[in-house]
Tab-separated table of C-alpha atoms and ligand atoms in Angstrom:
chain	number	residue	atom	x	y	z
A	113	MET	CA	-0.099	-0.061	0.206
A	114	GLY	CA	1.097	3.500	0.346
A	115	ALA	CA	2.697	5.573	-2.345
A	116	THR	CA	2.980	2.749	-5.001
A	117	THR	CA	-0.381	2.012	-5.270
A	118	THR	CA	-1.931	2.888	-8.543
A	119	ILE	CA	-5.627	1.712	-7.989
A	120	LYS	CA	-8.073	3.813	-9.704
A	121	TYR	CA	-11.247	4.275	-7.833
A	122	GLU	CA	-15.037	4.796	-9.070
A	123	PRO	CA	-17.497	6.139	-7.000
A	124	VAL	CA	-20.673	4.093	-6.575
A	125	ILE	CA	-23.766	6.254	-5.635
A	126	GLY	CA	-27.231	5.876	-4.874
A	127	LEU	CA	-30.020	8.639	-3.783
A	128	GLU	CA	-32.811	8.392	-1.217
A	129	ILE	CA	-35.207	11.367	-1.626
A	130	HIS	CA	-37.992	12.179	0.579
A	131	ALA	CA	-40.425	14.818	-0.776
A	132	GLU	CA	-43.308	16.166	1.334
A	133	LEU	CA	-46.460	16.119	-0.718
A	134	LEU	CA	-48.257	19.313	-1.440
A	135	THR	CA	-51.495	18.012	-0.267
A	136	ASN	CA	-54.010	20.094	1.827
A	137	THR	CA	-54.483	17.671	4.522
A	138	LYS	CA	-51.951	14.857	6.422
A	139	MET	CA	-51.445	11.348	4.870
A	140	PHE	CA	-53.785	9.660	7.351
A	141	CYS	CA	-55.691	12.171	8.846
A	142	ARG	CA	-57.811	15.634	8.203
A	143	CYS	CA	-55.180	17.988	9.835
A	144	PRO	CA	-54.133	20.962	7.544
A	145	VAL	CA	-50.527	20.807	5.894
A	146	VAL	CA	-49.200	24.151	7.273
A	147	ASP	CA	-45.917	26.103	6.853
A	148	PRO	CA	-43.582	25.253	9.763
A	149	THR	CA	-42.038	28.654	9.505
A	150	ILE	CA	-45.370	30.440	9.731
A	151	SER	CA	-47.706	28.563	11.968
A	152	PRO	CA	-47.092	28.021	15.666
A	153	PRO	CA	-46.182	24.605	16.810
A	154	ASN	CA	-48.650	22.104	17.712
A	155	THR	CA	-51.529	23.845	15.901
A	156	ALA	CA	-52.287	21.364	13.075
A	157	VAL	CA	-52.608	18.166	15.091
A	158	CYS	CA	-55.207	15.827	15.987
A	159	VAL	CA	-55.620	12.489	18.070
A	160	VAL	CA	-54.484	10.308	14.842
A	161	CYS	CA	-51.155	12.382	14.006
A	162	THR	CA	-50.099	12.626	17.702
A	163	GLY	CA	-50.478	8.837	17.986
A	164	GLN	CA	-53.571	8.578	20.539
A	165	PRO	CA	-54.712	4.961	21.270
A	166	GLY	CA	-57.525	3.853	19.646
A	167	VAL	CA	-57.474	5.660	16.556
A	168	LEU	CA	-57.680	4.707	12.978
A	169	PRO	CA	-55.739	5.994	9.985
A	170	VAL	CA	-57.446	6.829	6.706
A	171	ILE	CA	-55.366	7.075	3.160
A	172	ASN	CA	-55.248	10.590	1.900
A	173	LYS	CA	-56.548	9.898	-1.879
A	174	ARG	CA	-54.755	12.984	-3.172
A	175	ALA	CA	-51.646	11.729	-1.841
A	176	VAL	CA	-51.898	8.540	-3.760
A	177	GLU	CA	-52.701	10.405	-6.720
A	178	TYR	CA	-49.668	12.532	-6.519
A	179	ALA	CA	-47.483	9.552	-5.650
A	180	ILE	CA	-48.735	7.934	-9.142
A	181	MET	CA	-48.028	11.038	-10.893
A	182	VAL	CA	-44.420	11.033	-9.606
A	183	GLY	CA	-44.295	7.221	-10.532
A	184	LEU	CA	-45.437	7.672	-14.192
A	185	ALA	CA	-43.037	10.538	-14.544
A	186	LEU	CA	-40.100	8.304	-13.461
A	187	ASN	CA	-41.230	5.810	-15.953
A	188	CYS	CA	-42.088	3.414	-13.050
A	189	GLU	CA	-44.348	0.333	-13.068
A	190	ILE	CA	-47.466	1.269	-10.860
A	191	ARG	CA	-48.836	-1.404	-8.494
A	192	GLU	CA	-52.500	-2.168	-8.730
A	193	THR	CA	-52.066	-3.367	-5.300
A	194	SER	CA	-49.330	-1.964	-2.641
A	195	ILE	CA	-49.274	-2.566	1.155
A	196	PHE	CA	-48.762	-0.377	4.001
A	197	ALA	CA	-46.372	-1.461	6.658
A	198	ARG	CA	-45.389	-0.495	10.148
A	199	LYS	CA	-41.607	0.617	10.423
A	200	ASN	CA	-41.205	0.220	14.275
A	201	TYR	CA	-38.886	2.407	16.169
A	202	PHE	CA	-38.806	4.496	19.265
A	203	TYR	CA	-37.996	7.881	18.887
A	204	PRO	CA	-39.347	11.140	20.269
A	205	ASP	CA	-40.637	12.498	16.883
A	206	LEU	CA	-42.546	9.478	16.476
A	207	PRO	CA	-45.600	9.392	18.800
A	208	LYS	CA	-46.926	6.069	17.827
A	209	GLY	CA	-43.719	4.323	18.056
A	210	TYR	CA	-43.689	3.306	14.406
A	211	GLN	CA	-44.309	4.878	11.226
A	212	ILE	CA	-46.619	3.892	8.644
A	213	SER	CA	-44.663	3.328	5.424
A	214	GLN	CA	-44.452	0.966	2.624
A	215	TYR	CA	-41.901	-1.749	2.647
A	216	GLU	CA	-42.185	-5.272	0.506
A	217	TYR	CA	-44.930	-4.088	-1.679
A	218	PRO	CA	-44.226	-0.185	-2.696
A	219	LEU	CA	-46.670	1.439	-4.965
A	220	CYS	CA	-44.088	2.467	-7.643
A	221	ILE	CA	-41.236	0.064	-8.751
A	222	ASN	CA	-38.816	-0.425	-11.386
A	223	GLY	CA	-38.655	3.150	-13.171
A	224	TRP	CA	-36.043	5.306	-14.721
A	225	LEU	CA	-34.892	8.922	-15.514
A	226	ASP	CA	-32.475	10.079	-18.119
A	227	ILE	CA	-30.161	12.735	-17.112
A	228	GLU	CA	-28.080	14.847	-19.418
A	229	LEU	CA	-24.500	15.551	-18.551
A	230	GLU	CA	-22.019	18.466	-19.253
A	231	ASN	CA	-20.404	16.528	-22.257
A	232	GLY	CA	-23.691	16.316	-24.032
A	233	GLN	CA	-24.418	12.699	-23.111
A	234	THR	CA	-27.532	11.118	-21.803
A	235	LYS	CA	-27.261	8.547	-18.819
A	236	ARG	CA	-30.104	6.694	-17.661
A	237	ILE	CA	-30.513	6.108	-13.772
A	238	GLY	CA	-32.505	3.312	-12.240
A	239	ILE	CA	-35.474	4.319	-10.070
A	240	ARG	CA	-35.762	1.191	-7.828
A	241	ARG	CA	-39.016	2.389	-5.950
A	242	ALA	CA	-41.207	5.276	-4.711
A	243	HIS	CA	-43.528	4.656	-1.792
A	244	LEU	CA	-45.897	6.606	0.558
A	245	GLU	CA	-45.407	7.316	4.051
A	246	GLU	CA	-45.751	9.801	6.893
A	247	ASP	CA	-43.422	12.363	8.138
A	248	THR	CA	-42.325	12.488	11.501
A	249	ALA	CA	-42.630	15.387	13.805
A	250	LYS	CA	-39.813	17.890	14.293
A	251	ASN	CA	-37.487	17.874	17.256
A	252	THR	CA	-35.610	21.246	18.148
A	253	HIS	CA	-32.978	20.635	20.652
A	254	LEU	CA	-32.069	23.733	22.868
A	255	ASN	CA	-28.699	24.980	24.108
A	256	ASP	CA	-29.860	24.694	27.715
A	257	GLY	CA	-30.528	20.551	27.296
A	258	THR	CA	-34.228	20.887	26.653
A	259	SER	CA	-35.903	19.537	23.611
A	260	LEU	CA	-39.113	20.799	22.075
A	261	ILE	CA	-41.273	18.759	19.586
A	262	ASP	CA	-43.717	20.197	16.897
A	263	PHE	CA	-46.271	17.670	15.625
A	264	ASN	CA	-47.567	19.889	12.888
A	265	ARG	CA	-45.271	18.030	10.704
A	266	SER	CA	-46.276	14.715	12.198
A	267	GLY	CA	-48.040	12.482	9.616
A	268	VAL	CA	-47.797	14.924	6.607
A	269	ALA	CA	-47.753	12.984	3.388
A	270	LEU	CA	-44.260	11.917	2.265
A	271	LEU	CA	-42.948	10.243	-0.887
A	272	GLU	CA	-39.648	8.327	-0.594
A	273	ILE	CA	-37.955	7.741	-3.797
A	274	VAL	CA	-34.952	5.530	-3.997
A	275	THR	CA	-32.429	5.140	-6.953
A	276	GLU	CA	-30.338	2.217	-7.914
A	277	PRO	CA	-26.870	2.819	-7.343
A	278	ASP	CA	-26.041	3.914	-10.962
A	279	LEU	CA	-24.365	7.218	-10.334
A	280	ARG	CA	-20.733	7.552	-10.794
A	281	SER	CA	-19.844	11.220	-9.770
A	282	ALA	CA	-21.008	14.165	-7.926
A	283	GLU	CA	-21.659	16.153	-11.463
A	284	GLU	CA	-24.284	12.909	-12.212
A	285	VAL	CA	-25.667	13.317	-8.641
A	286	GLU	CA	-26.317	17.213	-9.077
A	287	ALA	CA	-27.690	16.554	-12.688
A	288	PHE	CA	-30.227	13.863	-11.367
A	289	ALA	CA	-31.226	16.089	-8.256
A	290	ARG	CA	-31.787	18.932	-10.436
A	291	LYS	CA	-33.728	17.170	-12.709
A	292	LEU	CA	-36.058	15.146	-10.350
A	293	ARG	CA	-36.424	18.550	-8.429
A	294	ALA	CA	-37.832	20.106	-11.698
A	295	ILE	CA	-40.163	17.203	-12.338
A	296	LEU	CA	-41.715	17.253	-8.653
A	297	GLN	CA	-42.160	20.986	-9.302
A	298	TYR	CA	-43.657	20.867	-12.912
A	299	LEU	CA	-46.187	18.154	-11.223
A	300	GLY	CA	-47.054	20.480	-8.546
A	301	VAL	CA	-46.693	17.887	-5.855
A	302	ASN	CA	-43.592	19.558	-4.010
A	303	ASN	CA	-42.287	22.911	-3.847
A	304	GLY	CA	-38.647	21.644	-4.097
A	305	ASP	CA	-37.488	24.061	-1.344
A	306	MET	CA	-34.639	21.984	0.385
A	307	SER	CA	-33.857	24.763	2.924
A	308	LYS	CA	-37.301	24.433	4.552
A	309	GLY	CA	-36.746	20.305	4.542
A	310	VAL	CA	-39.682	19.701	2.370
A	311	LEU	CA	-37.435	18.106	0.032
A	312	ARG	CA	-34.417	16.076	1.341
A	313	MET	CA	-31.769	14.340	-0.490
A	314	GLU	CA	-29.371	11.741	0.989
A	315	PRO	CA	-26.544	10.333	-0.912
A	316	ASN	CA	-25.182	6.870	-0.086
A	317	ILE	CA	-21.645	6.635	-1.441
A	318	SER	CA	-18.999	3.947	-1.803
A	319	VAL	CA	-15.989	3.595	-4.072
A	320	ARG	CA	-14.276	0.396	-5.463
A	321	PRO	CA	-11.442	-0.103	-7.787
A	322	ILE	CA	-12.320	0.588	-11.352
A	323	GLY	CA	-13.581	-2.692	-13.162
A	324	SER	CA	-14.676	-4.348	-10.020
A	325	ASP	CA	-18.376	-5.063	-9.562
A	326	GLU	CA	-18.252	-5.572	-5.863
A	327	LEU	CA	-19.956	-2.921	-3.464
A	328	TRP	CA	-17.380	-1.613	-0.928
A	329	THR	CA	-18.438	-0.041	2.460
A	330	ARG	CA	-20.684	2.864	2.075
A	331	THR	CA	-21.791	5.993	3.886
A	332	GLU	CA	-24.743	7.826	3.986
A	333	VAL	CA	-24.895	11.790	3.902
A	334	LYS	CA	-27.759	13.573	5.792
A	335	ASN	CA	-28.873	17.128	6.454
A	336	LEU	CA	-28.007	18.630	2.943
A	337	ASN	CA	-30.142	21.753	2.627
A	338	SER	CA	-29.470	22.366	-0.985
A	339	ILE	CA	-28.574	20.540	-4.443
A	340	ARG	CA	-25.336	22.572	-4.358
A	341	ASN	CA	-24.295	21.006	-0.969
A	342	VAL	CA	-25.553	17.547	-2.074
A	343	ALA	CA	-23.101	17.681	-4.922
A	344	ARG	CA	-20.276	19.046	-2.644
A	345	ALA	CA	-20.879	16.630	0.120
A	346	THR	CA	-20.856	13.702	-2.527
A	347	ALA	CA	-17.361	14.939	-3.892
A	348	TYR	CA	-15.987	15.425	-0.498
A	349	GLU	CA	-17.044	12.027	0.527
A	350	ILE	CA	-15.765	10.373	-2.361
A	351	GLU	CA	-12.325	11.914	-1.748
A	352	ARG	CA	-12.456	11.143	1.588
A	353	GLN	CA	-12.906	7.552	1.045
A	354	ILE	CA	-10.338	7.034	-1.717
A	355	SER	CA	-7.770	8.747	0.402
A	356	THR	CA	-8.917	6.550	3.422
A	357	TYR	CA	-8.028	3.362	1.385
A	358	GLU	CA	-4.920	4.966	-0.136
A	359	SER	CA	-3.521	5.579	3.261
A	360	GLY	CA	-4.114	1.936	4.144
A	361	GLY	CA	-7.411	2.540	6.293
A	362	GLN	CA	-10.984	1.484	5.922
A	363	VAL	CA	-14.135	3.187	5.514
A	364	ILE	CA	-16.960	2.699	8.101
A	365	GLN	CA	-20.343	2.209	7.644
A	366	GLN	CA	-22.016	5.015	8.980
A	367	THR	CA	-24.100	8.298	8.816
A	368	MET	CA	-22.354	11.434	8.084
A	369	GLY	CA	-23.575	15.150	8.363
A	370	TRP	CA	-22.328	18.026	6.144
A	371	ASP	CA	-20.542	20.526	7.825
A	372	GLU	CA	-21.430	23.702	5.531
A	373	LEU	CA	-18.892	26.081	7.209
A	374	ARG	CA	-15.831	23.702	7.097
A	375	GLN	CA	-17.175	22.297	3.795
A	376	ILE	CA	-16.447	18.642	4.916
A	377	THR	CA	-18.559	15.540	6.136
A	378	VAL	CA	-18.406	14.522	9.735
A	379	PRO	CA	-19.622	11.347	11.424
A	380	GLN	CA	-23.167	11.790	12.774
A	381	ARG	CA	-24.420	10.533	15.976
A	382	GLY	CA	-28.176	9.717	16.016
A	383	LYS	CA	-30.366	6.720	15.996
A	384	GLU	CA	-28.502	3.692	16.771
A	385	ASP	CA	-27.024	2.168	13.525
A	386	ALA	CA	-28.170	-1.442	13.852
A	387	HIS	CA	-31.682	-0.828	12.632
A	388	ASP	CA	-34.206	-3.744	12.883
A	389	TYR	CA	-37.353	-2.197	12.202
A	390	ARG	CA	-39.403	-5.372	12.474
A	391	TYR	CA	-41.674	-4.214	9.355
A	392	PHE	CA	-44.999	-5.933	9.231
A	393	PRO	CA	-48.153	-4.869	7.381
A	394	GLU	CA	-50.257	-2.406	8.875
A	395	PRO	CA	-53.029	-3.820	10.334
A	396	ASP	CA	-55.387	-0.773	10.492
A	397	LEU	CA	-55.224	-0.385	6.595
A	398	PRO	CA	-56.410	-2.409	3.823
A	399	PRO	CA	-54.092	-3.184	0.965
A	400	LEU	CA	-54.123	-0.068	-1.352
A	401	GLN	CA	-55.819	-0.978	-4.370
A	402	VAL	CA	-55.601	1.464	-7.495
A	403	SER	CA	-57.233	0.709	-10.630
A	404	HIS	CA	-55.803	0.579	-14.191
A	405	GLU	CA	-58.629	3.111	-15.173
A	406	TRP	CA	-57.643	5.704	-12.325
A	407	ILE	CA	-53.957	5.559	-13.346
A	408	GLU	CA	-54.640	6.195	-17.076
A	409	GLU	CA	-56.801	9.149	-16.074
A	410	ILE	CA	-53.958	10.362	-13.938
A	411	ARG	CA	-51.754	9.686	-16.949
A	412	ALA	CA	-53.810	11.920	-19.141
A	413	LYS	CA	-54.021	14.909	-16.940
A	414	MET	CA	-50.146	15.046	-16.454
A	415	PRO	CA	-48.721	18.225	-17.412
A	416	GLU	CA	-45.992	18.763	-19.889
A	417	LEU	CA	-42.658	17.547	-18.445
A	418	PRO	CA	-38.960	19.054	-18.910
A	419	ASP	CA	-37.864	16.573	-21.599
A	420	VAL	CA	-40.977	17.062	-23.635
A	421	LYS	CA	-41.094	20.969	-23.046
A	422	ARG	CA	-37.477	21.121	-24.124
A	423	GLN	CA	-38.300	19.353	-27.333
A	424	ARG	CA	-40.972	21.490	-27.816
A	425	TYR	CA	-38.929	24.451	-27.692
A	426	MET	CA	-36.628	23.394	-30.094
A	427	ASP	CA	-39.049	21.943	-32.680
A	428	GLU	CA	-41.847	24.806	-32.441
A	429	LEU	CA	-39.964	27.626	-31.035
A	430	GLY	CA	-36.564	27.198	-32.962
A	431	LEU	CA	-34.664	27.104	-29.917
A	432	GLY	CA	-31.199	25.530	-29.813
A	433	GLU	CA	-30.603	22.439	-27.415
A	434	TYR	CA	-28.485	24.514	-24.847
A	435	ASP	CA	-31.191	27.421	-24.562
A	436	ALA	CA	-33.939	25.010	-24.500
A	437	SER	CA	-32.500	23.138	-21.627
A	438	VAL	CA	-31.372	25.953	-19.514
A	439	LEU	CA	-35.158	27.296	-20.000
A	440	VAL	CA	-36.718	23.963	-19.088
A	441	ALA	CA	-34.520	23.199	-16.318
A	442	ASP	CA	-36.886	24.755	-13.609
A	443	ARG	CA	-40.666	25.394	-13.805
A	444	ALA	CA	-40.524	29.045	-12.762
A	445	ILE	CA	-38.018	29.848	-15.528
A	446	ALA	CA	-40.310	28.101	-18.353
A	447	GLU	CA	-43.186	29.837	-17.018
A	448	TRP	CA	-41.674	33.287	-16.958
A	449	PHE	CA	-40.256	32.590	-20.550
A	450	GLU	CA	-43.671	31.216	-22.017
A	451	LEU	CA	-45.235	34.300	-20.508
A	452	ALA	CA	-42.964	36.496	-22.354
A	453	VAL	CA	-43.684	34.476	-25.618
A	454	SER	CA	-47.401	34.866	-25.300
A	455	GLU	CA	-46.723	38.707	-24.974
A	456	GLY	CA	-45.325	38.770	-28.356
A	457	GLY	CA	-41.651	38.200	-27.982
A	458	ASP	CA	-39.351	36.366	-30.414
A	459	PRO	CA	-38.461	32.978	-28.609
A	460	LYS	CA	-34.721	33.149	-29.689
A	461	ASN	CA	-33.952	36.993	-28.447
A	462	LEU	CA	-35.756	36.186	-25.474
A	463	ALA	CA	-33.835	33.349	-24.247
A	464	ASN	CA	-30.600	34.823	-25.345
A	465	TRP	CA	-31.854	38.014	-23.032
A	466	ILE	CA	-32.827	35.912	-20.311
A	467	ILE	CA	-29.900	33.617	-20.243
A	468	VAL	CA	-27.258	35.893	-20.876
A	469	GLU	CA	-28.248	39.302	-19.355
A	470	MET	CA	-31.054	38.556	-16.676
A	471	PHE	CA	-29.309	35.736	-15.187
A	472	ARG	CA	-25.862	37.502	-14.891
A	473	LEU	CA	-27.806	40.383	-12.774
A	474	MET	CA	-29.550	37.711	-10.648
A	475	ASN	CA	-26.322	35.943	-10.263
A	476	LYS	CA	-24.352	39.099	-9.336
A	477	ASP	CA	-27.379	39.770	-6.745
A	478	GLY	CA	-26.825	36.014	-5.135
A	479	LEU	CA	-30.511	34.956	-6.895
A	480	GLU	CA	-30.935	31.557	-8.082
A	481	ARG	CA	-32.223	31.243	-11.558
A	482	GLU	CA	-35.301	29.650	-10.141
A	483	GLN	CA	-36.098	32.615	-8.313
A	484	ILE	CA	-37.053	34.590	-11.638
A	485	SER	CA	-40.361	35.075	-10.661
A	486	GLU	CA	-39.273	37.024	-7.740
A	487	ILE	CA	-37.561	39.720	-9.537
A	488	LYS	CA	-38.778	43.377	-10.675
A	489	ILE	CA	-38.789	42.956	-14.188
A	490	GLN	CA	-41.807	41.731	-15.760
A	491	PRO	CA	-42.195	39.256	-18.829
A	492	ALA	CA	-44.094	42.033	-21.003
A	493	GLN	CA	-41.373	44.531	-20.048
A	494	LEU	CA	-38.372	42.383	-21.430
A	495	VAL	CA	-40.443	42.043	-24.639
A	496	ALA	CA	-40.792	45.906	-24.659
A	497	LEU	CA	-37.144	46.492	-24.195
A	498	ILE	CA	-36.308	43.940	-26.888
A	499	LYS	CA	-38.799	45.941	-29.173
A	500	LEU	CA	-36.903	49.250	-28.475
A	501	VAL	CA	-33.647	47.580	-29.913
A	502	GLU	CA	-35.580	45.700	-32.832
A	503	ASP	CA	-37.060	49.294	-33.821
A	504	ARG	CA	-33.718	50.715	-33.428
A	505	ILE	CA	-35.032	53.315	-30.837
A	506	ILE	CA	-31.976	52.244	-28.505
A	507	ASN	CA	-28.797	50.201	-29.518
A	508	ASN	CA	-27.819	46.881	-27.465
A	509	ASN	CA	-25.481	48.653	-25.174
A	510	THR	CA	-28.025	50.941	-24.106
A	511	ALA	CA	-30.683	48.061	-23.751
A	512	LYS	CA	-28.300	46.331	-21.156
A	513	LYS	CA	-28.175	49.622	-19.085
A	514	VAL	CA	-31.971	50.096	-19.275
A	515	LEU	CA	-32.436	46.321	-18.144
A	516	ALA	CA	-30.033	46.813	-15.170
A	517	THR	CA	-32.466	49.548	-14.372
A	518	MET	CA	-35.439	47.625	-14.806
A	519	TYR	CA	-33.875	44.832	-12.689
A	520	ALA	CA	-32.913	47.300	-9.775
A	521	GLU	CA	-36.079	49.666	-9.567
A	522	GLY	CA	-38.496	48.117	-11.874
A	523	GLY	CA	-40.300	50.094	-14.255
A	524	ASP	CA	-41.443	50.180	-17.693
A	525	PRO	CA	-38.429	50.217	-20.488
A	526	VAL	CA	-40.073	52.830	-22.544
A	527	GLU	CA	-40.579	55.423	-19.701
A	528	ILE	CA	-36.975	54.737	-18.725
A	529	VAL	CA	-35.519	55.482	-21.926
A	530	LYS	CA	-37.688	58.535	-22.186
A	531	ALA	CA	-37.034	59.914	-18.640
A	532	GLN	CA	-33.203	59.316	-19.145
A	533	GLY	CA	-32.944	60.593	-22.605
A	534	LEU	CA	-31.417	57.481	-23.883
A	535	ALA	CA	-33.076	57.282	-27.336
A	536	GLN	CA	-30.504	56.572	-30.260
A	537	GLU	CA	-29.490	59.684	-31.956
A	538	THR	CA	-30.392	59.010	-35.517
A	539	ASP	CA	-30.304	62.508	-36.631
A	540	SER	CA	-27.396	62.315	-39.473
A	541	SER	CA	-26.653	66.279	-39.121
A	542	VAL	CA	-26.017	65.704	-35.465
A	543	LEU	CA	-24.027	62.786	-36.020
A	544	GLN	CA	-21.975	64.617	-38.814
A	545	ALA	CA	-21.173	67.493	-36.614
A	546	ALA	CA	-20.050	64.920	-33.994
A	547	ILE	CA	-17.751	63.041	-36.673
A	548	GLU	CA	-16.177	66.492	-37.798
A	549	GLN	CA	-15.468	67.751	-34.300
A	550	VAL	CA	-13.777	64.491	-33.447
A	551	LEU	CA	-11.802	64.361	-36.689
A	552	ASP	CA	-10.666	67.798	-36.112
A	553	GLU	CA	-9.342	66.968	-32.554
A	554	ASN	CA	-7.462	63.811	-33.561
A	555	PRO	CA	-5.489	64.938	-36.735
A	556	ASP	CA	-2.641	62.394	-35.803
A	557	GLU	CA	-5.208	59.540	-36.100
A	558	VAL	CA	-6.992	61.044	-39.240
A	559	GLN	CA	-3.284	60.794	-40.949
A	560	ARG	CA	-2.614	57.399	-39.750
A	561	TRP	CA	-5.931	56.148	-41.474
A	562	LEU	CA	-5.233	58.118	-44.453
A	563	ASN	CA	-1.771	56.310	-44.666
A	564	GLY	CA	-3.638	52.822	-44.581
A	565	GLU	CA	-3.935	52.260	-41.107
A	566	GLU	CA	-7.494	50.913	-41.200
A	567	LYS	CA	-7.702	49.828	-37.562
A	568	VAL	CA	-7.794	53.602	-36.587
A	569	GLU	CA	-11.499	53.963	-37.835
A	570	LYS	CA	-12.490	51.877	-34.665
A	571	PHE	CA	-10.850	53.934	-32.339
A	572	LEU	CA	-12.450	57.095	-33.984
A	573	PHE	CA	-15.943	55.472	-34.140
A	574	GLY	CA	-15.636	54.834	-30.243
A	575	GLN	CA	-14.814	58.444	-29.896
A	576	VAL	CA	-17.845	59.703	-31.708
A	577	MET	CA	-19.885	57.302	-29.774
A	578	ARG	CA	-18.529	58.527	-26.795
A	579	ALA	CA	-19.268	62.045	-27.672
A	580	LEU	CA	-22.718	61.386	-28.102
A	581	LYS	CA	-22.910	59.347	-24.685
A	582	GLY	CA	-23.101	55.786	-26.457
A	583	LYS	CA	-26.328	56.812	-28.176
A	584	ALA	CA	-25.457	57.190	-31.761
A	585	ASP	CA	-27.455	54.634	-34.254
A	586	ALA	CA	-24.440	52.368	-34.871
A	587	GLN	CA	-25.866	51.490	-38.367
A	588	ILE	CA	-25.912	55.037	-39.484
A	589	LEU	CA	-22.626	56.058	-37.861
A	590	GLY	CA	-20.493	53.583	-39.223
A	591	PRO	CA	-21.136	54.767	-43.140
A	592	LEU	CA	-20.953	58.390	-42.242
A	593	LEU	CA	-17.616	58.135	-40.380
A	594	ASN	CA	-15.960	56.199	-43.408
A	595	THR	CA	-17.473	59.022	-45.741
A	596	ALA	CA	-16.003	61.721	-43.635
A	597	LEU	CA	-12.738	60.017	-43.498
A	598	ARG	CA	-12.663	59.549	-47.257
A	599	ASN	CA	-13.466	63.218	-47.472
A	600	ARG	CA	-10.381	64.126	-45.732
A	601	HIS	CA	-8.033	62.907	-48.566
A	602	GLU	CA	-8.954	66.064	-50.734
B	57	ZN	ZN1	-54.016	14.911	12.667
């Protein structure tokens, strides 16, 4: 071992995803699902979701419908009969002493999802299962040693999705995570907010020598509050495991947490590691039956998903693959773009302005792309701005400045151009006067141009543009300047 080893490793990664479903009520009772950051603790609870003796759970039909939608979107087989099971363990956030989940007979099995990688290739990731369960309550541990429990989350419908260990890099994990989140958002079954824990993704990671088909010891990483952190933690954990083996050590099977401050994974204490959940079929619930007709009914009303939308943007709107991929990557972006198109904007122009200029402004501001609906610029206003350029009222550079004003303060581009006097100067007598003045002020450059140094023309163009505060209509200015220079021959 040591410095002479030349083993090359490959990571083997699977993802376990928990998505709270956006149903109005909880999985097995009629308590409303509330936003934990708004509603006071323990205000949305009843005898069922606090685990009182003698109560009976009732399955939330909407939750089943949502789970089937996700299963269909992930190309799963939907079981017409699935079975709820008790997963027994004791923990303060679990009042019944067990969680109702699905174990041997989950609702959705054997699916797949294609992800697009940066090298332009597509990779198919297997989906082992997706099943329904209920969320636990939420513990808050205070510094003085007391712990508080909020049962508002107890019993909220939860969909657990488990992939096959088909992922081979942090990049693939990130691509999968982004695409899965987009699908959940498109379906309207989850809002994708990982920072609030309504969507949780936990990678399990091992490495092995390339060429081997053994599975080596794996670790699991929890408490990841963004997709970026899922990718970072995965990359870190891969490196940690490889360097552990390379230095002669062994990877221990354990649960890790992500220390965001130090950007490292750390062993996490928590529930005992040797789990024996003693699963058995839930005696209070009959097997879950879903008819073929109902599944087909759900399939028929599924919204357009990212892959189909991307193809449509390419086929019908004439977008390139890159632009189309960026715009469909998040439901909020696609909706914003489609609103702008419906306002009469040219799709290609819009895609360009959104992806290059608007995302640059948002990025500078620390906003994620999917926060597009929160910015001050409205779709119709971007369309109006582009029209000002097409009508040659303003040039491209001025338009970028107007966009920055719209972004910072909001407002209508036509008004901004008027108020700030930004309209393009198209009056050729004004342009002519500015040209003559600049040529008079730069006799050396004019002489160099006359001696055949053509590139000086660009400099002089810039000077005239500057004299006119960047507002000259370049398409008129160019030929006028050239003629003026030629006239200096005489
Ligand atoms: Zn309840």
